[in-house]
Amino acid sequence: MDFRTTCEETKTGICLLQDGNPEPFKVRLHLAKDILMIQEQDVICVSGEPFYSGERTVTIRRQTVGGFGLSIKGGAEHNIPVVISKISKEQRAELSGLLFIGDAILQINGINVRKCRHEEVIRKINRNFPVNQQIVYMGWCETREQGPLQDSAYSPAFLALRGSCLYKFLAPPVTTWDWTRAEKTFSVYEIMCKVLKDSDLLDRRKHCFTVQSESGEDLYFSVELDSDLAQWERAFQTATFLEVERIQCKTYACVLESHLMGLTIDFSMGFICFDAATKAVLWRYKFSQLKGSSDDGKSKIKFLFQNPDTKQIEAKELEFSNLFAVLHCIHSFFAAKVACLDPLFLGNQATASAAPNSGMMSKAKYTA
C-alpha cells in the first residue's frame, strides 16, 4: 500500500526525557492540534532529507498475518487530516523506517484522502484485506457497570467491529496478538444492537446504546456525541450485512417432539428444518412466508408460515438451547435481505425499523 504523508499539521522537536532512570534519553515530541505525543528517538533517517519538510510516498505491504502495524485517528469530521497515532514495534510500518507518529495520510494507493472522514479512510485501507479481516469500526466509549443504582459507575471501553466479530477491549489492539486478548468477543449476526431513545435511558447520560449477546446478557454503552452514535449504528449495520453476505447460511441444533433436528437459516432459500440423523428435510419456507412468530423467552420459538398454495397459516414450534442467538441471527438475515432490496439501507438510520416487517416478535428484552 502506498501512503503519502506530511507533517505540516504538527510541530516536532527533540528533547531529553528523565523518567526515573539515572540517565536521560532522547525523545521526539509531536504536538498536534489536540494531542501531544512522545516517541522514543530510535529511528534513523535513511533518505538523506528531513522527514518533516513536506510530502513523501511510502510503500508498505500488509503482513500475511495481521495488518500494517499502525493506528490512525482524526478525519474531516474533526477538521483535521487522518494522522498516524501509533506505530507497532517490529511490524511493517516501523520496519519501513519512513513512517512516524503524527504523520498525516494524504493519499492511499493514489487516492486523495485529505478531505475524507475517518471511516472513509478505514474503508480504503480495508480494500486490501479479505472481508473476514476488514475493520468496520474502532472507537472509545464508556460501559455502564451492572447494578440497580441510578448513578452507576462507567468505565472506558474500546469497541472494534472486525470481520465476523464485535470486540470489547480495555485498550486499543495494536499487534496481531492483541486481537486474541479481547475482554469479550461476539459474533455480529448473533447479537442485537439497540440505540436508546430518551425514554429508555437509565440515567442522565445521552447518546447510549445497548448490545444483547447471544446468551441474553445486556451491555450498556455511552458515547460522547450524537455523530458518534450515528457512526456506530451505521458501522454495526454494515458489519452485520457483510457477515451475513459472507456466510450465506447458519444451522442451529433444535428439538422437535423429543427428536434432534436442525434448522438452517439460508440467505437465498429461507428456513429449512431437517432430521439431524437422516438429513431428511421435514419442511422449508421462504423468508416472505414467515407471517409471525413468538417465543417463551427461554428456549421455544413458534413460527407462523403461510402455505403458498392454500394460503393457510401453518405453525411450527422448535426448541433451542441458544434461543437469543437464534432470534438475533434470524433478525440479522432479515435485515440483510432488506438491505439487498434497498441500497440506502446501510446508510439510513431509519432502517432499524424496517426489520419488524419480518413478523418476528419476542418476549426477550429486544423485539426482533
GROMACS .gro file of C-alpha atoms in nm:
model
  368
    1MET     CA    1   0.000   0.000   0.000
    2ASP     CA    2   0.126   0.345  -0.090
    3PHE     CA    3   0.085   0.616   0.174
    4ARG     CA    4   0.158   0.980   0.100
    5THR     CA    5   0.213   1.163   0.427
    6THR     CA    6   0.300   1.505   0.559
    7CYS     CA    7   0.371   1.659   0.894
    8GLU     CA    8   0.259   2.012   0.815
    9GLU     CA    9  -0.020   1.986   1.073
   10THR     CA   10   0.220   1.907   1.358
   11LYS     CA   11   0.513   2.061   1.539
   12THR     CA   12   0.805   1.834   1.623
   13GLY     CA   13   1.127   1.850   1.820
   14ILE     CA   14   1.389   1.651   2.011
   15CYS     CA   15   1.446   1.677   2.386
   16LEU     CA   16   1.585   1.478   2.679
   17LEU     CA   17   1.341   1.286   2.897
   18GLN     CA   18   1.415   1.188   3.257
   19ASP     CA   19   1.182   0.907   3.368
   20GLY     CA   20   1.349   0.799   3.693
   21ASN     CA   21   1.646   0.620   3.539
   22PRO     CA   22   1.995   0.755   3.611
   23GLU     CA   23   2.049   0.869   3.251
   24PRO     CA   24   1.803   1.080   3.048
   25PHE     CA   25   1.732   0.971   2.690
   26LYS     CA   26   1.631   1.144   2.370
   27VAL     CA   27   1.264   1.152   2.267
   28ARG     CA   28   1.080   1.307   1.975
   29LEU     CA   29   0.784   1.533   2.061
   30HIS     CA   30   0.487   1.566   1.824
   31LEU     CA   31   0.243   1.846   1.904
   32ALA     CA   32  -0.077   1.812   1.700
   33LYS     CA   33  -0.398   2.012   1.729
   34ASP     CA   34  -0.543   1.805   2.012
   35ILE     CA   35  -0.266   1.578   2.140
   36LEU     CA   36   0.098   1.572   2.246
   37MET     CA   37   0.279   1.251   2.151
   38ILE     CA   38   0.615   1.138   2.286
   39GLN     CA   39   0.814   0.887   2.079
   40GLU     CA   40   1.143   0.727   2.176
   41GLN     CA   41   1.418   0.861   1.950
   42ASP     CA   42   1.528   0.532   1.798
   43VAL     CA   43   1.457   0.584   1.425
   44ILE     CA   44   1.734   0.682   1.186
   45CYS     CA   45   1.677   0.896   0.877
   46VAL     CA   46   1.782   0.694   0.571
   47SER     CA   47   1.665   0.911   0.281
   48GLY     CA   48   1.910   1.200   0.327
   49GLU     CA   49   1.635   1.461   0.357
   50PRO     CA   50   1.435   1.588   0.656
   51PHE     CA   51   1.125   1.382   0.717
   52TYR     CA   52   0.924   1.676   0.837
   53SER     CA   53   0.989   1.912   0.547
   54GLY     CA   54   0.698   1.811   0.324
   55GLU     CA   55   0.526   1.521   0.149
   56ARG     CA   56   0.671   1.178   0.079
   57THR     CA   57   0.546   0.846  -0.057
   58VAL     CA   58   0.594   0.530   0.147
   59THR     CA   59   0.516   0.179   0.020
   60ILE     CA   60   0.442  -0.095   0.273
   61ARG     CA   61   0.284  -0.435   0.225
   62ARG     CA   62   0.041  -0.597   0.464
   63GLN     CA   63   0.179  -0.886   0.667
   64THR     CA   64   0.047  -1.234   0.590
   65VAL     CA   65  -0.099  -1.242   0.940
   66GLY     CA   66  -0.203  -0.906   1.080
   67GLY     CA   67  -0.202  -0.561   0.925
   68PHE     CA   68   0.031  -0.271   0.858
   69GLY     CA   69   0.125  -0.217   1.222
   70LEU     CA   70  -0.016   0.131   1.267
   71SER     CA   71  -0.318   0.306   1.417
   72ILE     CA   72  -0.483   0.623   1.290
   73LYS     CA   73  -0.705   0.899   1.429
   74GLY     CA   74  -0.869   1.219   1.308
   75GLY     CA   75  -1.062   1.283   0.989
   76ALA     CA   76  -1.260   1.550   0.806
   77GLU     CA   77  -1.540   1.533   1.063
   78HIS     CA   78  -1.290   1.671   1.318
   79ASN     CA   79  -1.150   1.930   1.075
   80ILE     CA   80  -0.809   1.764   1.081
   81PRO     CA   81  -0.645   1.511   0.847
   82VAL     CA   82  -0.620   1.145   0.939
   83VAL     CA   83  -0.289   1.106   1.123
   84ILE     CA   84  -0.083   0.811   1.242
   85SER     CA   85  -0.141   0.785   1.617
   86LYS     CA   86   0.056   0.469   1.696
   87ILE     CA   87   0.321   0.252   1.529
   88SER     CA   88   0.369  -0.106   1.648
   89LYS     CA   89   0.711  -0.242   1.726
   90GLU     CA   90   0.865  -0.484   1.476
   91GLN     CA   91   0.578  -0.455   1.227
   92ARG     CA   92   0.567  -0.329   0.869
   93ALA     CA   93   0.511   0.041   0.939
   94GLU     CA   94   0.803   0.061   1.182
   95LEU     CA   95   1.030  -0.163   0.979
   96SER     CA   96   0.991   0.071   0.680
   97GLY     CA   97   1.175   0.340   0.879
   98LEU     CA   98   0.978   0.602   0.689
   99LEU     CA   99   0.660   0.650   0.890
  100PHE     CA  100   0.625   0.838   1.218
  101ILE     CA  101   0.361   0.916   1.474
  102GLY     CA  102   0.196   1.242   1.377
  103ASP     CA  103   0.231   1.190   1.001
  104ALA     CA  104  -0.084   1.296   0.814
  105ILE     CA  105  -0.200   1.047   0.550
  106LEU     CA  106  -0.274   1.234   0.224
  107GLN     CA  107  -0.314   0.953  -0.030
  108ILE     CA  108  -0.374   0.577  -0.021
  109ASN     CA  109  -0.286   0.388  -0.340
  110GLY     CA  110  -0.305   0.713  -0.534
  111ILE     CA  111  -0.646   0.814  -0.392
  112ASN     CA  112  -0.660   1.157  -0.227
  113VAL     CA  113  -0.789   1.124   0.131
  114ARG     CA  114  -0.716   1.477   0.254
  115LYS     CA  115  -1.087   1.556   0.296
  116CYS     CA  116  -1.209   1.206   0.385
  117ARG     CA  117  -1.385   1.115   0.705
  118HIS     CA  118  -1.219   0.867   0.938
  119GLU     CA  119  -1.445   0.577   0.838
  120GLU     CA  120  -1.387   0.650   0.467
  121VAL     CA  121  -1.012   0.617   0.517
  122ILE     CA  122  -1.065   0.291   0.704
  123ARG     CA  123  -1.268   0.156   0.411
  124LYS     CA  124  -0.997   0.248   0.162
  125ILE     CA  125  -0.737   0.069   0.374
  126ASN     CA  126  -0.973  -0.228   0.415
  127ARG     CA  127  -0.983  -0.287   0.042
  128ASN     CA  128  -0.650  -0.463   0.086
  129PHE     CA  129  -0.797  -0.710   0.338
  130PRO     CA  130  -1.030  -1.009   0.292
  131VAL     CA  131  -1.384  -0.949   0.420
  132ASN     CA  132  -1.331  -1.157   0.735
  133GLN     CA  133  -1.042  -0.929   0.841
  134GLN     CA  134  -1.186  -0.590   0.748
  135ILE     CA  135  -1.223  -0.339   1.030
  136VAL     CA  136  -1.555  -0.155   1.003
  137TYR     CA  137  -1.535   0.038   1.329
  138MET     CA  138  -1.293   0.121   1.610
  139GLY     CA  139  -1.353   0.370   1.888
  140TRP     CA  140  -1.371   0.454   2.256
  141CYS     CA  141  -1.694   0.454   2.455
  142GLU     CA  142  -1.797   0.406   2.816
  143THR     CA  143  -1.971   0.100   2.951
  144ARG     CA  144  -2.214   0.106   3.240
  145GLU     CA  145  -2.139  -0.131   3.523
  146GLN     CA  146  -2.416  -0.372   3.613
  147GLY     CA  147  -2.625  -0.252   3.906
  148PRO     CA  148  -2.962  -0.107   4.004
  149LEU     CA  149  -2.828   0.230   4.120
  150GLN     CA  150  -2.938   0.539   3.929
  151ASP     CA  151  -2.582   0.674   3.912
  152SER     CA  152  -2.398   0.353   3.831
  153ALA     CA  153  -2.028   0.377   3.756
  154TYR     CA  154  -1.900   0.391   3.399
  155SER     CA  155  -1.564   0.268   3.279
  156PRO     CA  156  -1.381   0.321   2.946
  157ALA     CA  157  -1.408   0.051   2.681
  158PHE     CA  158  -1.270   0.023   2.330
  159LEU     CA  159  -1.502  -0.137   2.074
  160ALA     CA  160  -1.399  -0.277   1.736
  161LEU     CA  161  -1.604  -0.436   1.457
  162ARG     CA  162  -1.369  -0.659   1.261
  163GLY     CA  163  -1.482  -0.929   1.021
  164SER     CA  164  -1.737  -1.153   1.188
  165CYS     CA  165  -1.695  -1.021   1.542
  166LEU     CA  166  -1.755  -0.736   1.783
  167TYR     CA  167  -1.457  -0.700   2.018
  168LYS     CA  168  -1.459  -0.526   2.355
  169PHE     CA  169  -1.113  -0.423   2.479
  170LEU     CA  170  -0.974  -0.244   2.781
  171ALA     CA  171  -0.720  -0.078   2.548
  172PRO     CA  172  -0.695  -0.050   2.167
  173PRO     CA  173  -0.543  -0.351   1.988
  174VAL     CA  174  -0.201  -0.269   1.847
  175THR     CA  175  -0.045  -0.600   1.745
  176THR     CA  176  -0.194  -0.905   1.576
  177TRP     CA  177  -0.193  -1.093   1.904
  178ASP     CA  178  -0.391  -0.821   2.079
  179TRP     CA  179  -0.698  -0.933   1.885
  180THR     CA  180  -0.684  -1.268   2.064
  181ARG     CA  181  -0.687  -1.100   2.406
  182ALA     CA  182  -1.016  -0.910   2.387
  183GLU     CA  183  -1.216  -0.889   2.709
  184LYS     CA  184  -1.529  -1.004   2.521
  185THR     CA  185  -1.591  -1.126   2.167
  186PHE     CA  186  -1.931  -1.168   1.997
  187SER     CA  187  -2.046  -1.285   1.653
  188VAL     CA  188  -2.211  -0.982   1.494
  189TYR     CA  189  -2.502  -1.177   1.346
  190GLU     CA  190  -2.587  -1.336   1.683
  191ILE     CA  191  -2.616  -1.015   1.884
  192MET     CA  192  -2.868  -0.731   1.882
  193CYS     CA  193  -2.784  -0.362   1.895
  194LYS     CA  194  -3.043  -0.106   2.006
  195VAL     CA  195  -2.995   0.271   2.002
  196LEU     CA  196  -3.185   0.408   2.301
  197LYS     CA  197  -3.449   0.679   2.292
  198ASP     CA  198  -3.458   0.936   2.572
  199SER     CA  199  -3.739   0.743   2.741
  200ASP     CA  200  -3.522   0.430   2.753
  201LEU     CA  201  -3.214   0.588   2.914
  202LEU     CA  202  -3.118   0.456   3.258
  203ASP     CA  203  -2.963   0.782   3.380
  204ARG     CA  204  -2.883   1.135   3.268
  205ARG     CA  205  -2.632   1.027   3.004
  206LYS     CA  206  -2.739   1.066   2.643
  207HIS     CA  207  -2.610   0.900   2.323
  208CYS     CA  208  -2.646   0.548   2.461
  209PHE     CA  209  -2.696   0.207   2.302
  210THR     CA  210  -2.724  -0.149   2.426
  211VAL     CA  211  -2.594  -0.478   2.293
  212GLN     CA  212  -2.768  -0.801   2.382
  213SER     CA  213  -2.537  -1.101   2.348
  214GLU     CA  214  -2.617  -1.449   2.222
  215SER     CA  215  -2.659  -1.559   2.584
  216GLY     CA  216  -2.906  -1.280   2.663
  217GLU     CA  217  -2.657  -1.064   2.854
  218ASP     CA  218  -2.725  -0.690   2.819
  219LEU     CA  219  -2.433  -0.449   2.780
  220TYR     CA  220  -2.498  -0.074   2.812
  221PHE     CA  221  -2.271   0.177   2.635
  222SER     CA  222  -2.244   0.555   2.607
  223VAL     CA  223  -2.061   0.770   2.351
  224GLU     CA  224  -1.983   1.140   2.365
  225LEU     CA  225  -2.157   1.285   2.059
  226ASP     CA  226  -2.469   1.223   1.856
  227SER     CA  227  -2.247   1.185   1.548
  228ASP     CA  228  -2.050   0.912   1.730
  229LEU     CA  229  -2.375   0.727   1.795
  230ALA     CA  230  -2.482   0.754   1.431
  231GLN     CA  231  -2.140   0.633   1.318
  232TRP     CA  232  -2.162   0.330   1.548
  233GLU     CA  233  -2.512   0.242   1.427
  234ARG     CA  234  -2.411   0.260   1.060
  235ALA     CA  235  -2.100   0.055   1.127
  236PHE     CA  236  -2.291  -0.218   1.311
  237GLN     CA  237  -2.546  -0.246   1.030
  238THR     CA  238  -2.267  -0.264   0.774
  239ALA     CA  239  -2.070  -0.528   0.966
  240THR     CA  240  -2.380  -0.744   1.009
  241PHE     CA  241  -2.473  -0.718   0.641
  242LEU     CA  242  -2.120  -0.805   0.525
  243GLU     CA  243  -2.100  -1.108   0.752
  244VAL     CA  244  -2.443  -1.245   0.652
  245GLU     CA  245  -2.350  -1.194   0.288
  246ARG     CA  246  -2.026  -1.384   0.350
  247ILE     CA  247  -2.157  -1.687   0.542
  248GLN     CA  248  -2.487  -1.716   0.345
  249CYS     CA  249  -2.637  -1.968   0.590
  250LYS     CA  250  -2.630  -2.076   0.955
  251THR     CA  251  -2.755  -2.400   1.110
  252TYR     CA  252  -2.870  -2.449   1.471
  253ALA     CA  253  -2.947  -2.771   1.655
  254CYS     CA  254  -3.302  -2.790   1.787
  255VAL     CA  255  -3.560  -3.036   1.922
  256LEU     CA  256  -3.900  -3.122   1.777
  257GLU     CA  257  -4.118  -3.360   1.980
  258SER     CA  258  -3.810  -3.509   2.153
  259HIS     CA  259  -3.629  -3.566   1.823
  260LEU     CA  260  -3.300  -3.395   1.742
  261MET     CA  261  -3.339  -3.169   1.442
  262GLY     CA  262  -3.154  -2.894   1.262
  263LEU     CA  263  -3.279  -2.553   1.147
  264THR     CA  264  -3.087  -2.384   0.868
  265ILE     CA  265  -3.137  -2.013   0.802
  266ASP     CA  266  -3.032  -1.970   0.439
  267PHE     CA  267  -2.992  -1.628   0.280
  268SER     CA  268  -3.125  -1.750  -0.055
  269MET     CA  269  -3.370  -2.026   0.040
  270GLY     CA  270  -3.514  -1.919   0.377
  271PHE     CA  271  -3.588  -2.166   0.659
  272ILE     CA  272  -3.509  -2.538   0.628
  273CYS     CA  273  -3.585  -2.792   0.904
  274PHE     CA  274  -3.430  -3.137   0.875
  275ASP     CA  275  -3.374  -3.453   1.075
  276ALA     CA  276  -3.027  -3.444   1.232
  277ALA     CA  277  -2.971  -3.818   1.186
  278THR     CA  278  -3.104  -3.881   0.835
  279LYS     CA  279  -3.070  -3.527   0.694
  280ALA     CA  280  -3.421  -3.566   0.553
  281VAL     CA  281  -3.595  -3.230   0.509
  282LEU     CA  282  -3.919  -3.200   0.706
  283TRP     CA  283  -4.024  -2.858   0.585
  284ARG     CA  284  -3.893  -2.545   0.418
  285TYR     CA  285  -4.029  -2.193   0.379
  286LYS     CA  286  -3.912  -1.872   0.219
  287PHE     CA  287  -3.848  -1.562   0.428
  288SER     CA  288  -4.155  -1.398   0.272
  289GLN     CA  289  -4.375  -1.682   0.404
  290LEU     CA  290  -4.298  -1.604   0.768
  291LYS     CA  291  -4.601  -1.408   0.888
  292GLY     CA  292  -4.527  -1.403   1.259
  293SER     CA  293  -4.356  -1.576   1.547
  294SER     CA  294  -4.333  -1.579   1.924
  295ASP     CA  295  -4.107  -1.727   2.188
  296ASP     CA  296  -4.127  -1.811   2.557
  297GLY     CA  297  -3.811  -1.616   2.644
  298LYS     CA  298  -3.635  -1.940   2.742
  299SER     CA  299  -3.598  -2.197   2.465
  300LYS     CA  300  -3.905  -2.232   2.239
  301ILE     CA  301  -3.991  -2.045   1.920
  302LYS     CA  302  -4.322  -2.079   1.739
  303PHE     CA  303  -4.307  -1.985   1.370
  304LEU     CA  304  -4.618  -1.893   1.172
  305PHE     CA  305  -4.571  -1.962   0.799
  306GLN     CA  306  -4.820  -1.912   0.518
  307ASN     CA  307  -4.870  -2.207   0.284
  308PRO     CA  308  -4.824  -2.074  -0.072
  309ASP     CA  309  -5.095  -2.300  -0.213
  310THR     CA  310  -5.369  -2.299   0.049
  311LYS     CA  311  -5.281  -1.958   0.196
  312GLN     CA  312  -5.339  -2.116   0.538
  313ILE     CA  313  -5.114  -2.035   0.835
  314GLU     CA  314  -4.902  -2.330   0.949
  315ALA     CA  315  -4.747  -2.324   1.297
  316LYS     CA  316  -4.408  -2.485   1.360
  317GLU     CA  317  -4.260  -2.497   1.711
  318LEU     CA  318  -3.894  -2.575   1.778
  319GLU     CA  319  -3.688  -2.579   2.098
  320PHE     CA  320  -3.333  -2.440   2.111
  321SER     CA  321  -3.058  -2.436   2.372
  322ASN     CA  322  -2.939  -2.094   2.249
  323LEU     CA  323  -3.264  -1.901   2.200
  324PHE     CA  324  -3.117  -1.549   2.185
  325ALA     CA  325  -2.852  -1.643   1.929
  326VAL     CA  326  -3.118  -1.790   1.700
  327LEU     CA  327  -3.351  -1.490   1.736
  328HIS     CA  328  -3.070  -1.244   1.667
  329CYS     CA  329  -2.946  -1.447   1.370
  330ILE     CA  330  -3.293  -1.451   1.212
  331HIS     CA  331  -3.316  -1.075   1.262
  332SER     CA  332  -2.972  -1.025   1.102
  333PHE     CA  333  -3.069  -1.230   0.795
  334PHE     CA  334  -3.395  -1.038   0.754
  335ALA     CA  335  -3.211  -0.706   0.786
  336ALA     CA  336  -2.959  -0.819   0.523
  337LYS     CA  337  -3.243  -0.917   0.286
  338VAL     CA  338  -3.393  -0.570   0.325
  339ALA     CA  339  -3.051  -0.414   0.263
  340CYS     CA  340  -3.021  -0.602  -0.066
  341LEU     CA  341  -3.355  -0.462  -0.181
  342ASP     CA  342  -3.277  -0.108  -0.065
  343PRO     CA  343  -2.918   0.011  -0.134
  344LEU     CA  344  -2.973   0.304   0.105
  345PHE     CA  345  -3.050   0.068   0.394
  346LEU     CA  346  -2.699   0.061   0.539
  347GLY     CA  347  -2.664   0.438   0.544
  348ASN     CA  348  -3.008   0.517   0.675
  349GLN     CA  349  -3.062   0.531   1.049
  350ALA     CA  350  -3.432   0.463   0.997
  351THR     CA  351  -3.356   0.113   0.869
  352ALA     CA  352  -3.372  -0.029   1.220
  353SER     CA  353  -3.749  -0.003   1.194
  354ALA     CA  354  -3.757  -0.199   0.867
  355ALA     CA  355  -3.678  -0.535   1.025
  356PRO     CA  356  -4.008  -0.580   1.217
  357ASN     CA  357  -4.178  -0.640   0.880
  358SER     CA  358  -4.046  -0.993   0.923
  359GLY     CA  359  -4.316  -1.051   1.182
  360MET     CA  360  -4.069  -1.167   1.446
  361MET     CA  361  -4.191  -1.098   1.799
  362SER     CA  362  -4.002  -1.193   2.112
  363LYS     CA  363  -4.053  -1.187   2.485
  364ALA     CA  364  -3.683  -1.113   2.512
  365LYS     CA  365  -3.585  -0.759   2.602
  366TYR     CA  366  -3.540  -0.669   2.235
  367THR     CA  367  -3.801  -0.704   1.965
  368ALA     CA  368  -3.653  -0.869   1.660
   0.00000   0.00000   0.00000
